[in-house]
PDB file of C-alpha atoms in Angstrom:
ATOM      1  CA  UNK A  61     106.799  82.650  36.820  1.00  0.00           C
ATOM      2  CA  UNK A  62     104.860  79.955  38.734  1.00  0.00           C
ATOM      3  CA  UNK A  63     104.329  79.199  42.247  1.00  0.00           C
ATOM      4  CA  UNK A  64     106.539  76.552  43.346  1.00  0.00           C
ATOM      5  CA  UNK A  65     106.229  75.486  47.129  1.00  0.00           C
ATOM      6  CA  UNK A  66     110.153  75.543  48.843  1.00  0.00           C
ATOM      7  CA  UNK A  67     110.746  72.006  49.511  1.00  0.00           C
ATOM      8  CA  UNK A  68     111.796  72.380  53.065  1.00  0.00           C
ATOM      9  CA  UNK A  69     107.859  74.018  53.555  1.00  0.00           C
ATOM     10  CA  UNK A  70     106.668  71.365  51.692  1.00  0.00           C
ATOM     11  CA  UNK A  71     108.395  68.494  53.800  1.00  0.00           C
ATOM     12  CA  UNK A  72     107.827  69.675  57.272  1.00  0.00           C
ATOM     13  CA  UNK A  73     104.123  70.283  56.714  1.00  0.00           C
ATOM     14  CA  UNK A  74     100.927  68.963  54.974  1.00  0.00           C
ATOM     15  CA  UNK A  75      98.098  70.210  52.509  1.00  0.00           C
ATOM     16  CA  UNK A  76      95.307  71.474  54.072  1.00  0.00           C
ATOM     17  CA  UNK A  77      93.574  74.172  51.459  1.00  0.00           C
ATOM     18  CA  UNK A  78      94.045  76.656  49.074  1.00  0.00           C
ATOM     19  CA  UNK A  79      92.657  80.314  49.924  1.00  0.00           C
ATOM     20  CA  UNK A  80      92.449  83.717  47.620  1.00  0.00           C
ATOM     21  CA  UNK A  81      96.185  84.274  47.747  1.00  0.00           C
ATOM     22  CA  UNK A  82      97.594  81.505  50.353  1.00  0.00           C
ATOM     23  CA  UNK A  83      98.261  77.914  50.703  1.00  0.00           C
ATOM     24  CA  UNK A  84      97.377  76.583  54.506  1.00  0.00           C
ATOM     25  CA  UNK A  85      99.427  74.324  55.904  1.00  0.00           C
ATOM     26  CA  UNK A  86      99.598  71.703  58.732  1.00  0.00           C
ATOM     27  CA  UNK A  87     102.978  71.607  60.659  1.00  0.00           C
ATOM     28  CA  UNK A  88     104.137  68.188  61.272  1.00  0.00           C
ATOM     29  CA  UNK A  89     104.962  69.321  64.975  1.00  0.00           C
ATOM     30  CA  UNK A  90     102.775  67.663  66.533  1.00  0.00           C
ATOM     31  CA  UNK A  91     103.616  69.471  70.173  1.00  0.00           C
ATOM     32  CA  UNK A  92     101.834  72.376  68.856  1.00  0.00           C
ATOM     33  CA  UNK A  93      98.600  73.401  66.974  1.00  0.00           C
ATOM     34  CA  UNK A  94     100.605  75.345  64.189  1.00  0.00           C
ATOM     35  CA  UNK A  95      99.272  75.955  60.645  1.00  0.00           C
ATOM     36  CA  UNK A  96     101.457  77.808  57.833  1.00  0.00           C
ATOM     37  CA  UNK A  97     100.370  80.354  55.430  1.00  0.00           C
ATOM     38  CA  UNK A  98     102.168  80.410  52.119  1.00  0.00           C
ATOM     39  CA  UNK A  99     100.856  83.684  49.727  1.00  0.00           C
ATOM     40  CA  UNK A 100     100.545  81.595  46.268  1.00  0.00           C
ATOM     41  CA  UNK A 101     103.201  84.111  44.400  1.00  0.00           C
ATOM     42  CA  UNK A 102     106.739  83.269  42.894  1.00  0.00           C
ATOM     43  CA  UNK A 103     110.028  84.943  44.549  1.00  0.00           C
ATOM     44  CA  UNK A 104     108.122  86.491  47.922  1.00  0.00           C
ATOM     45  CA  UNK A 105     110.222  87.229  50.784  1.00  0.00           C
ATOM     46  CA  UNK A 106     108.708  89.934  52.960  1.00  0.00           C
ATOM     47  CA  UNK A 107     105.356  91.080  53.462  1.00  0.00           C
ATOM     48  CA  UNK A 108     105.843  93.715  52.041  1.00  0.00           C
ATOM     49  CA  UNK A 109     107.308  92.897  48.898  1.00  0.00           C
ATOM     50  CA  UNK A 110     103.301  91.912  48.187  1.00  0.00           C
ATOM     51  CA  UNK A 111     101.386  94.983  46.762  1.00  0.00           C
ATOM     52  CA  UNK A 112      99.233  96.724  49.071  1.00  0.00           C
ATOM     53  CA  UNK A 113      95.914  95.029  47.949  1.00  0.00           C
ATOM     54  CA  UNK A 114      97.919  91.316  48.132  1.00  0.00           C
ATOM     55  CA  UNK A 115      98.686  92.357  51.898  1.00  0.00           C
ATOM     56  CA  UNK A 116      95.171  93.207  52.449  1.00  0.00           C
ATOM     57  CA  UNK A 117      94.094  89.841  51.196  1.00  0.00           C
ATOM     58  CA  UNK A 118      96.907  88.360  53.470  1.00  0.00           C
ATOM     59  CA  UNK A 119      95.392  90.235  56.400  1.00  0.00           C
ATOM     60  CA  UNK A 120      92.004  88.602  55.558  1.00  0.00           C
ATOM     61  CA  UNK A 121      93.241  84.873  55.726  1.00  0.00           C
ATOM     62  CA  UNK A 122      95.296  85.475  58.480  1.00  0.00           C
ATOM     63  CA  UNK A 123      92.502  86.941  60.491  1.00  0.00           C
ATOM     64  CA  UNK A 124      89.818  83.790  59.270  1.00  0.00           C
ATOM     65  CA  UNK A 125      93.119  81.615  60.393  1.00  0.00           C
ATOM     66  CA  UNK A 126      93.161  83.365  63.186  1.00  0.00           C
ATOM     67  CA  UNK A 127      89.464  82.947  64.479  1.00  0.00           C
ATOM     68  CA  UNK A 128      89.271  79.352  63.262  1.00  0.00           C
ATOM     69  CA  UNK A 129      92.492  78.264  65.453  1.00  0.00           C
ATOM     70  CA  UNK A 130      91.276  80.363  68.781  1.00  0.00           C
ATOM     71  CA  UNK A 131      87.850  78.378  68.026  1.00  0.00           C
ATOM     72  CA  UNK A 132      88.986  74.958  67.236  1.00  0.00           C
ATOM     73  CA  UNK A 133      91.846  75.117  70.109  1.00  0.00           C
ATOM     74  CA  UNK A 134      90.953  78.185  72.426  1.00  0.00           C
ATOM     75  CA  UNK A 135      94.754  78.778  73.407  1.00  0.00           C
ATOM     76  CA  UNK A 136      95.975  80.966  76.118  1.00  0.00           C
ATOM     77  CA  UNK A 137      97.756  83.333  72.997  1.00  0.00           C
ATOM     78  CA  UNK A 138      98.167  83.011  69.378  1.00  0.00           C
ATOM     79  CA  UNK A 139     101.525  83.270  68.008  1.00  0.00           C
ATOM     80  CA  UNK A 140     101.304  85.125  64.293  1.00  0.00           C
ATOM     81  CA  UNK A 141     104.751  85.927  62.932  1.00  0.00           C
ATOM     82  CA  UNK A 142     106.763  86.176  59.652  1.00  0.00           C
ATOM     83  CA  UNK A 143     110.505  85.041  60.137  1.00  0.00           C
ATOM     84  CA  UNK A 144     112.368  83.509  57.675  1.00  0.00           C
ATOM     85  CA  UNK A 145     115.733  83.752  58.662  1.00  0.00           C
ATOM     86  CA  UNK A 146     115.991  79.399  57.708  1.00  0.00           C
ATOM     87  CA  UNK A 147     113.283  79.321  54.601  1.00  0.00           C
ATOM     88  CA  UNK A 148     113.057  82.816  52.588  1.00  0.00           C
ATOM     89  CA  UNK A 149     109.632  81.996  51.038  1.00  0.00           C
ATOM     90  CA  UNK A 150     107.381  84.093  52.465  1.00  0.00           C
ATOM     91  CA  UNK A 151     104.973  82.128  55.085  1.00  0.00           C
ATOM     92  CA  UNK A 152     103.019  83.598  58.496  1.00  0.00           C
ATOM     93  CA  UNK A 153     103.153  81.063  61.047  1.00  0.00           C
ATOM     94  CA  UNK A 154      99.910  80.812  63.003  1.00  0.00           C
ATOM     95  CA  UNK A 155     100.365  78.478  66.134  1.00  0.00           C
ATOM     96  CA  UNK A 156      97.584  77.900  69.152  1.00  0.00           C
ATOM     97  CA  UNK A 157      99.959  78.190  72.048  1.00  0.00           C
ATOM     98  CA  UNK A 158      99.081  77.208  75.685  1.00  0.00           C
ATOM     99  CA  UNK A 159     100.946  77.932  78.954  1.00  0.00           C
ATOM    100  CA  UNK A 160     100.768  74.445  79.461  1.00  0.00           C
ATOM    101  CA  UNK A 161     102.667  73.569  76.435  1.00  0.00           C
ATOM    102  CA  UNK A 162     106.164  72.312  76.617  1.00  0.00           C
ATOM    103  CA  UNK A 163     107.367  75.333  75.034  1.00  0.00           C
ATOM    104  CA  UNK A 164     105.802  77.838  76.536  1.00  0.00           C
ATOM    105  CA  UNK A 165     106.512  81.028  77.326  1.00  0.00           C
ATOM    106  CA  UNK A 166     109.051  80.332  75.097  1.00  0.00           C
ATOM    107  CA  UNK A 167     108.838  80.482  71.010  1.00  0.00           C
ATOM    108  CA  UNK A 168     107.842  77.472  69.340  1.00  0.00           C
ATOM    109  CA  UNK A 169     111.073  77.755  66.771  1.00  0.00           C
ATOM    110  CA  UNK A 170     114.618  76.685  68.209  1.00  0.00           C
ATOM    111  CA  UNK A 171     112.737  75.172  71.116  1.00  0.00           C
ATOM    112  CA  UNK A 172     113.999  71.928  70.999  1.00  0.00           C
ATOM    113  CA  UNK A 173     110.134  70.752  71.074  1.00  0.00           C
ATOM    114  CA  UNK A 174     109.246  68.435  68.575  1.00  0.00           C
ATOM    115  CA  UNK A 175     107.016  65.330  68.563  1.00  0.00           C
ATOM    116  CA  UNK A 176     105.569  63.297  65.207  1.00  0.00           C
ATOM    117  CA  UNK A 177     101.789  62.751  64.658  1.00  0.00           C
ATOM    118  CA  UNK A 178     100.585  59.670  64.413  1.00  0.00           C
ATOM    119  CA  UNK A 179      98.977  59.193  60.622  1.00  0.00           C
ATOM    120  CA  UNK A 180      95.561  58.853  62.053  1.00  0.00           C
ATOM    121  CA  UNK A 181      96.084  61.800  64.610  1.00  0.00           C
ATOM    122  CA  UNK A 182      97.422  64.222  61.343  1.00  0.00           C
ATOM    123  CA  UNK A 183      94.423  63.015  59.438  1.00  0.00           C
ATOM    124  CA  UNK A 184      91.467  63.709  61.635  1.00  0.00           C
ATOM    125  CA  UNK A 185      93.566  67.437  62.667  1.00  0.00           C
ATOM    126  CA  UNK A 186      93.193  68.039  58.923  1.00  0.00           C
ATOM    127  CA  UNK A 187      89.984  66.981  58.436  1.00  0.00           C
ATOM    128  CA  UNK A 188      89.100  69.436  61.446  1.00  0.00           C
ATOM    129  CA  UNK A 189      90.851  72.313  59.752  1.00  0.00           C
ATOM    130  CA  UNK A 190      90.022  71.634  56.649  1.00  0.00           C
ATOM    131  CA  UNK A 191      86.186  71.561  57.376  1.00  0.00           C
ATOM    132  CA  UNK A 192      86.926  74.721  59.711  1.00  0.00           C
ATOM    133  CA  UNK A 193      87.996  76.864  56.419  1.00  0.00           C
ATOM    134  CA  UNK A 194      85.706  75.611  54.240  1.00  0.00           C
ATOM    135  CA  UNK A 195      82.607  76.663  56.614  1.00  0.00           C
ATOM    136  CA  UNK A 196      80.773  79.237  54.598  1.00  0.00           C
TER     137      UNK A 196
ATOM    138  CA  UNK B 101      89.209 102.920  79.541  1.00  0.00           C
ATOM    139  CA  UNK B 102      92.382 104.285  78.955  1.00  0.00           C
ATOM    140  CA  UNK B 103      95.530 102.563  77.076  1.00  0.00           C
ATOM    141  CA  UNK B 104      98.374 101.965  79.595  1.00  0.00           C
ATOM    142  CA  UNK B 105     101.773 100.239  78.204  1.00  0.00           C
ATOM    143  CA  UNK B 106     102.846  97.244  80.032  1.00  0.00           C
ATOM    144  CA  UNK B 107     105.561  98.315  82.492  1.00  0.00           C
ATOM    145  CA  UNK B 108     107.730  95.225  81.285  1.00  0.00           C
ATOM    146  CA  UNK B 109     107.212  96.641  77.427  1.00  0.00           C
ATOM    147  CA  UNK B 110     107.562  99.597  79.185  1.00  0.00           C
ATOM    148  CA  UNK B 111     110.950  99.164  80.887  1.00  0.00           C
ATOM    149  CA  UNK B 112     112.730  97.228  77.976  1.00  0.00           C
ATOM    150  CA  UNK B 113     111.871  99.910  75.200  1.00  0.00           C
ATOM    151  CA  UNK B 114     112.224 103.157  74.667  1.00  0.00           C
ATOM    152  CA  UNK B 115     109.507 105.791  73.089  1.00  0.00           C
ATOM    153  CA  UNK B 116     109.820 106.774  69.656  1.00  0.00           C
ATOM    154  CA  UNK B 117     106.646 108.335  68.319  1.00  0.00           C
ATOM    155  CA  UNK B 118     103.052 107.715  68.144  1.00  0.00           C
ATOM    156  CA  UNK B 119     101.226 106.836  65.119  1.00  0.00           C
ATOM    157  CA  UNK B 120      97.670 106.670  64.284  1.00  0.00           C
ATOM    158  CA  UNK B 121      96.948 103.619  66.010  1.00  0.00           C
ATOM    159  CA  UNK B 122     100.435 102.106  67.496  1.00  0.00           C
ATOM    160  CA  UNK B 123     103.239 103.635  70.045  1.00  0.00           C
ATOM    161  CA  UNK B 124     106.642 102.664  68.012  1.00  0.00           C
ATOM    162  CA  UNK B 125     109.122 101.906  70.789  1.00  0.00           C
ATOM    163  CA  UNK B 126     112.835 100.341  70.476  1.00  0.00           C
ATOM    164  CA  UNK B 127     113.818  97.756  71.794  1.00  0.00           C
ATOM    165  CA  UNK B 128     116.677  97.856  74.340  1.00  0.00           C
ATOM    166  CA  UNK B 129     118.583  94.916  72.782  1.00  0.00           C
ATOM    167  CA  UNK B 130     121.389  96.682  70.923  1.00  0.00           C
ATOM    168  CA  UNK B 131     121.965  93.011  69.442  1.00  0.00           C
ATOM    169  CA  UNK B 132     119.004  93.897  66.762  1.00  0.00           C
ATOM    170  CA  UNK B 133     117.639  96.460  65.163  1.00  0.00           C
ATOM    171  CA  UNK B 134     114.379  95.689  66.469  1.00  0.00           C
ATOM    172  CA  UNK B 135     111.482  97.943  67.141  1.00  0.00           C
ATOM    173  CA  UNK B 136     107.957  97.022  68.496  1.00  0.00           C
ATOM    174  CA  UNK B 137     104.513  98.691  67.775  1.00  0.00           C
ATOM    175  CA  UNK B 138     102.179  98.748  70.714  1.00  0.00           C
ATOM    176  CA  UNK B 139      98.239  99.820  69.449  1.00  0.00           C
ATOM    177  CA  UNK B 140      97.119 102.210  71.910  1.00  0.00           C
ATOM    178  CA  UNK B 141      93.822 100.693  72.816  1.00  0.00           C
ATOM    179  CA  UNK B 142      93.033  99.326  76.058  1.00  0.00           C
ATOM    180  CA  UNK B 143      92.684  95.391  76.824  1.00  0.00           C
ATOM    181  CA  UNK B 144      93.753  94.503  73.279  1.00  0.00           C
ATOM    182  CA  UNK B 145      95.450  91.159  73.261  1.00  0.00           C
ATOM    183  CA  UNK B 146      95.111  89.074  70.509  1.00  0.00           C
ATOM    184  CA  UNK B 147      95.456  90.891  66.562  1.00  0.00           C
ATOM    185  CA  UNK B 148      91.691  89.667  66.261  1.00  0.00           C
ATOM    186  CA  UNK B 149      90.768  91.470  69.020  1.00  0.00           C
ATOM    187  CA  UNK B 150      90.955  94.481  67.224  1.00  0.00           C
ATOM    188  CA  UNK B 151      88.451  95.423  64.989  1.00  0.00           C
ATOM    189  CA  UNK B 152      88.577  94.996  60.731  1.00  0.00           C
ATOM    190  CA  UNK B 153      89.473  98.939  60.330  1.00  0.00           C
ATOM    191  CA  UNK B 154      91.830  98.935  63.311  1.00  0.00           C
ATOM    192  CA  UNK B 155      93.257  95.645  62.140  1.00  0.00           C
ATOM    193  CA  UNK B 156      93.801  97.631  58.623  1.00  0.00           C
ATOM    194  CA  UNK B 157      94.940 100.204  60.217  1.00  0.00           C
ATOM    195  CA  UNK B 158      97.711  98.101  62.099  1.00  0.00           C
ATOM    196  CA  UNK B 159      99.171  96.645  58.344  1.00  0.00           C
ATOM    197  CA  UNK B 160      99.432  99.845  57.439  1.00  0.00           C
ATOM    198  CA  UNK B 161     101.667 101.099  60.148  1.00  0.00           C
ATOM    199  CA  UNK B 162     103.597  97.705  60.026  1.00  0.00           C
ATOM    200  CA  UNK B 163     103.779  98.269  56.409  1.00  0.00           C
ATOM    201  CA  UNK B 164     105.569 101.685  57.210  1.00  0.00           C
ATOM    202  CA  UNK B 165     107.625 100.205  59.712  1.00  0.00           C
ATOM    203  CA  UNK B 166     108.611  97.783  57.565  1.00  0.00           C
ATOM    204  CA  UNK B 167     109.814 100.119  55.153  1.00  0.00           C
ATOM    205  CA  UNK B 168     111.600 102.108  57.203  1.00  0.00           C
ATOM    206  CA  UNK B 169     113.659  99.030  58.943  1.00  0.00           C
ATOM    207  CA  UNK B 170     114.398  97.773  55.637  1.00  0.00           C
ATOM    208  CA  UNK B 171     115.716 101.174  54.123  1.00  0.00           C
ATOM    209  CA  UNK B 172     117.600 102.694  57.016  1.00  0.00           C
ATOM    210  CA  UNK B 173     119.250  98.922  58.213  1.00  0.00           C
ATOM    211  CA  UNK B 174     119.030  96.996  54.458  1.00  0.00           C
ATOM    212  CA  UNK B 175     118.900  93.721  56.727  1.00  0.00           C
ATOM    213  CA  UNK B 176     119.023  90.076  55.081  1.00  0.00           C
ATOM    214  CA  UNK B 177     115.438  89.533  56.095  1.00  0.00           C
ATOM    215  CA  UNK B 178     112.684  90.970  58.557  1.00  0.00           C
ATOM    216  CA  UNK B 179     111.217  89.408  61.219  1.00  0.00           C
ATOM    217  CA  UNK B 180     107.484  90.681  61.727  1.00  0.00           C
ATOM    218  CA  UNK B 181     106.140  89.110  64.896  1.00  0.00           C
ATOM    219  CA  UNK B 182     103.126  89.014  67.574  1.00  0.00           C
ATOM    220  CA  UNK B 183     104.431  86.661  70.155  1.00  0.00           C
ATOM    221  CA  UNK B 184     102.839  87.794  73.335  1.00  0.00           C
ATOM    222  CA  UNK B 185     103.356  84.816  75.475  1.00  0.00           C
ATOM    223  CA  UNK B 186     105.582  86.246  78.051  1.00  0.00           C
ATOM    224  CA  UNK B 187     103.710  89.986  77.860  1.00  0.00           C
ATOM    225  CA  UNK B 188     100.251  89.503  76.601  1.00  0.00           C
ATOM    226  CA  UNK B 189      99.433  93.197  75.346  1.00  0.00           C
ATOM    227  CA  UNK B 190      99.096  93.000  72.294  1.00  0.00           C
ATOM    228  CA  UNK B 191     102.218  94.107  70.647  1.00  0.00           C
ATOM    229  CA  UNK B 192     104.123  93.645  67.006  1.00  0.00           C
ATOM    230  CA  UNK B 193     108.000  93.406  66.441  1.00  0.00           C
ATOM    231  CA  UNK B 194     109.700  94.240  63.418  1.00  0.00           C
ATOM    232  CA  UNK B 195     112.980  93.414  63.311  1.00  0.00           C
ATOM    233  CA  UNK B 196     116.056  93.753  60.784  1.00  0.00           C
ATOM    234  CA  UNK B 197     117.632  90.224  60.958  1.00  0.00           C
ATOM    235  CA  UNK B 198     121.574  89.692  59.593  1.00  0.00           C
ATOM    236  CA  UNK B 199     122.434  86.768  58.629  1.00  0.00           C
ATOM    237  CA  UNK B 200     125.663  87.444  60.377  1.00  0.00           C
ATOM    238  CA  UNK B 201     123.846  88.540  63.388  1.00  0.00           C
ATOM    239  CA  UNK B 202     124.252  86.495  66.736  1.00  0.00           C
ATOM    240  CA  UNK B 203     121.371  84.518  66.568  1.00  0.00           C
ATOM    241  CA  UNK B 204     120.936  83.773  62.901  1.00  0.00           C
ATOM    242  CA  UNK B 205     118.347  82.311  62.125  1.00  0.00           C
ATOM    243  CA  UNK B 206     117.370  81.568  65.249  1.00  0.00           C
ATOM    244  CA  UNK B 207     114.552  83.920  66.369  1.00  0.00           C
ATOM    245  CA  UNK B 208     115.764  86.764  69.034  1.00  0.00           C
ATOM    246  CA  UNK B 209     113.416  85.326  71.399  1.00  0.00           C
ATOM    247  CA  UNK B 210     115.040  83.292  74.052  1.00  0.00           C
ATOM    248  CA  UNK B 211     118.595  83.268  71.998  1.00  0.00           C
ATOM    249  CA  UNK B 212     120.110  84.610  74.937  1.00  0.00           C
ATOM    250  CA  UNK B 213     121.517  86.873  72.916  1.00  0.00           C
ATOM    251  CA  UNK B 214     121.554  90.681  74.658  1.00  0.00           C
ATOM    252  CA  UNK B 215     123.695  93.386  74.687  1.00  0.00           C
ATOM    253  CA  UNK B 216     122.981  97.154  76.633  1.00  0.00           C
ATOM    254  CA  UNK B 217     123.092  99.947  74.265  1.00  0.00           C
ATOM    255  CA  UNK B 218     125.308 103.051  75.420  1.00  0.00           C
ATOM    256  CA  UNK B 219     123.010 105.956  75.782  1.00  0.00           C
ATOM    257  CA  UNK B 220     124.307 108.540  73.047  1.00  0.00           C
ATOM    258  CA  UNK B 221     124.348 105.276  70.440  1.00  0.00           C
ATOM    259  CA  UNK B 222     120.394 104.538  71.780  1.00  0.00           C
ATOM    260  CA  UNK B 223     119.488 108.324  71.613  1.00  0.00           C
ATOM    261  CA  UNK B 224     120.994 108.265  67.944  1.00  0.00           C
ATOM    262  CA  UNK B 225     118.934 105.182  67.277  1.00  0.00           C
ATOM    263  CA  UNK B 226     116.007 106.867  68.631  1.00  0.00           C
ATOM    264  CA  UNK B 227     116.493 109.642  66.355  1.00  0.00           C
ATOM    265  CA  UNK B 228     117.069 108.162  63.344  1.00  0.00           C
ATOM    266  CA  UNK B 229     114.003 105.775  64.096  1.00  0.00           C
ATOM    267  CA  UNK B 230     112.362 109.250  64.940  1.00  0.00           C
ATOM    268  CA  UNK B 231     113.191 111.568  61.691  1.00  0.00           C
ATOM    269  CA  UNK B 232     112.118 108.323  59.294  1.00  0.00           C
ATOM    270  CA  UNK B 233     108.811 107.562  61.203  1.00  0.00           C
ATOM    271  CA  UNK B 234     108.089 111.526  60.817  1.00  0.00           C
ATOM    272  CA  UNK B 235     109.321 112.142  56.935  1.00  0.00           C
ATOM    273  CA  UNK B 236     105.884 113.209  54.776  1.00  0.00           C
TER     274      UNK B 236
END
């Protein structure tokens, strides 16, 4: 069985690199700083249908995702959370938030909150993150 | 420095054991089966703020939690979250989503969606909760 990315995942965000185990991704939601872990494994649902050593690799990226979004953004709280009540494929959402945003306190998800990057604006935030994960 | 639970985490959840590193609390929205670990460490905020072998040590109890959500409720997906925009200790829900539950899929968060538990249903929550956290 190979890897295939759910299509709704794939449409709603963008490539930004490939880690040990997941696939980081750029939300097109523009109103938020929000990047999208994918682990790189067919039929995943839960975290914890990933052995233990794949959730201690998941743990890894999510902390290096993590740092690089407090450093890049410095939010007032980082949002890190596994739903996927809408798209089953397992992916940790990892989202910059700021009590000035025009969601906040609120969750991002079922906000109503939704604006489009600009091409040049979704460029030069990948090019930031992408550079930001492949620092050494 | 001592841990102290935020009185709003405090006042919305009830106790139902300590683990090695987190206080496992429920939730009093009898809408979900929905339980929240709280690491007992003072000023902790963000899941980096821990350190590597706490942060380990926080998977592992999720793991369990996890686990024990999924056995006892058998829900149609969990929902494994660190929000912390409204309280900002640092806190992790797992929750047993339905997909005929009242907010599927939207997140519990802001849904609206509440309802008061009677106390002997809570206390036989709490016990069940209780007897699976403390199995060998």
């Amino acid at each position: 069985m190979k890897f295939v990315l759910d299509p709704k995942l794939e449409n709603d965000s963008s490539f930004i690199c490939d880690l040990t185990l997941t696939q980081v991704r750029l939300s097109h939601n523009a109103a938020f700083a929000w990047i999208i872990l994918i682990p790189r494994l067919p039929n995943m649902v839960e975290l914890i249908d990933l052995s233990v050593s794949e959730q201690e690799q998941l743990l890894k990226e999510i902390r290096l995702a993590s740092h690089i979004m407090r450093t890049l953004f410095q939010p007032t709280k980082l949002n890190v959370a596994n739903l996927g009540n809408v798209v089953s494929q397992l992916h940790i959402h990892v989202i910059a938030r700021f009590n000035t945003d025009l969601a906040w306190p609120q969750p991002v998800w079922n906000s109503g909150v939704h604006q489009e990057y600009m091409n040049s604006e979704k460029q030069q935030r990948i090019s930031l993150l992408v550079n930001a994960f492949m620092e050494p």
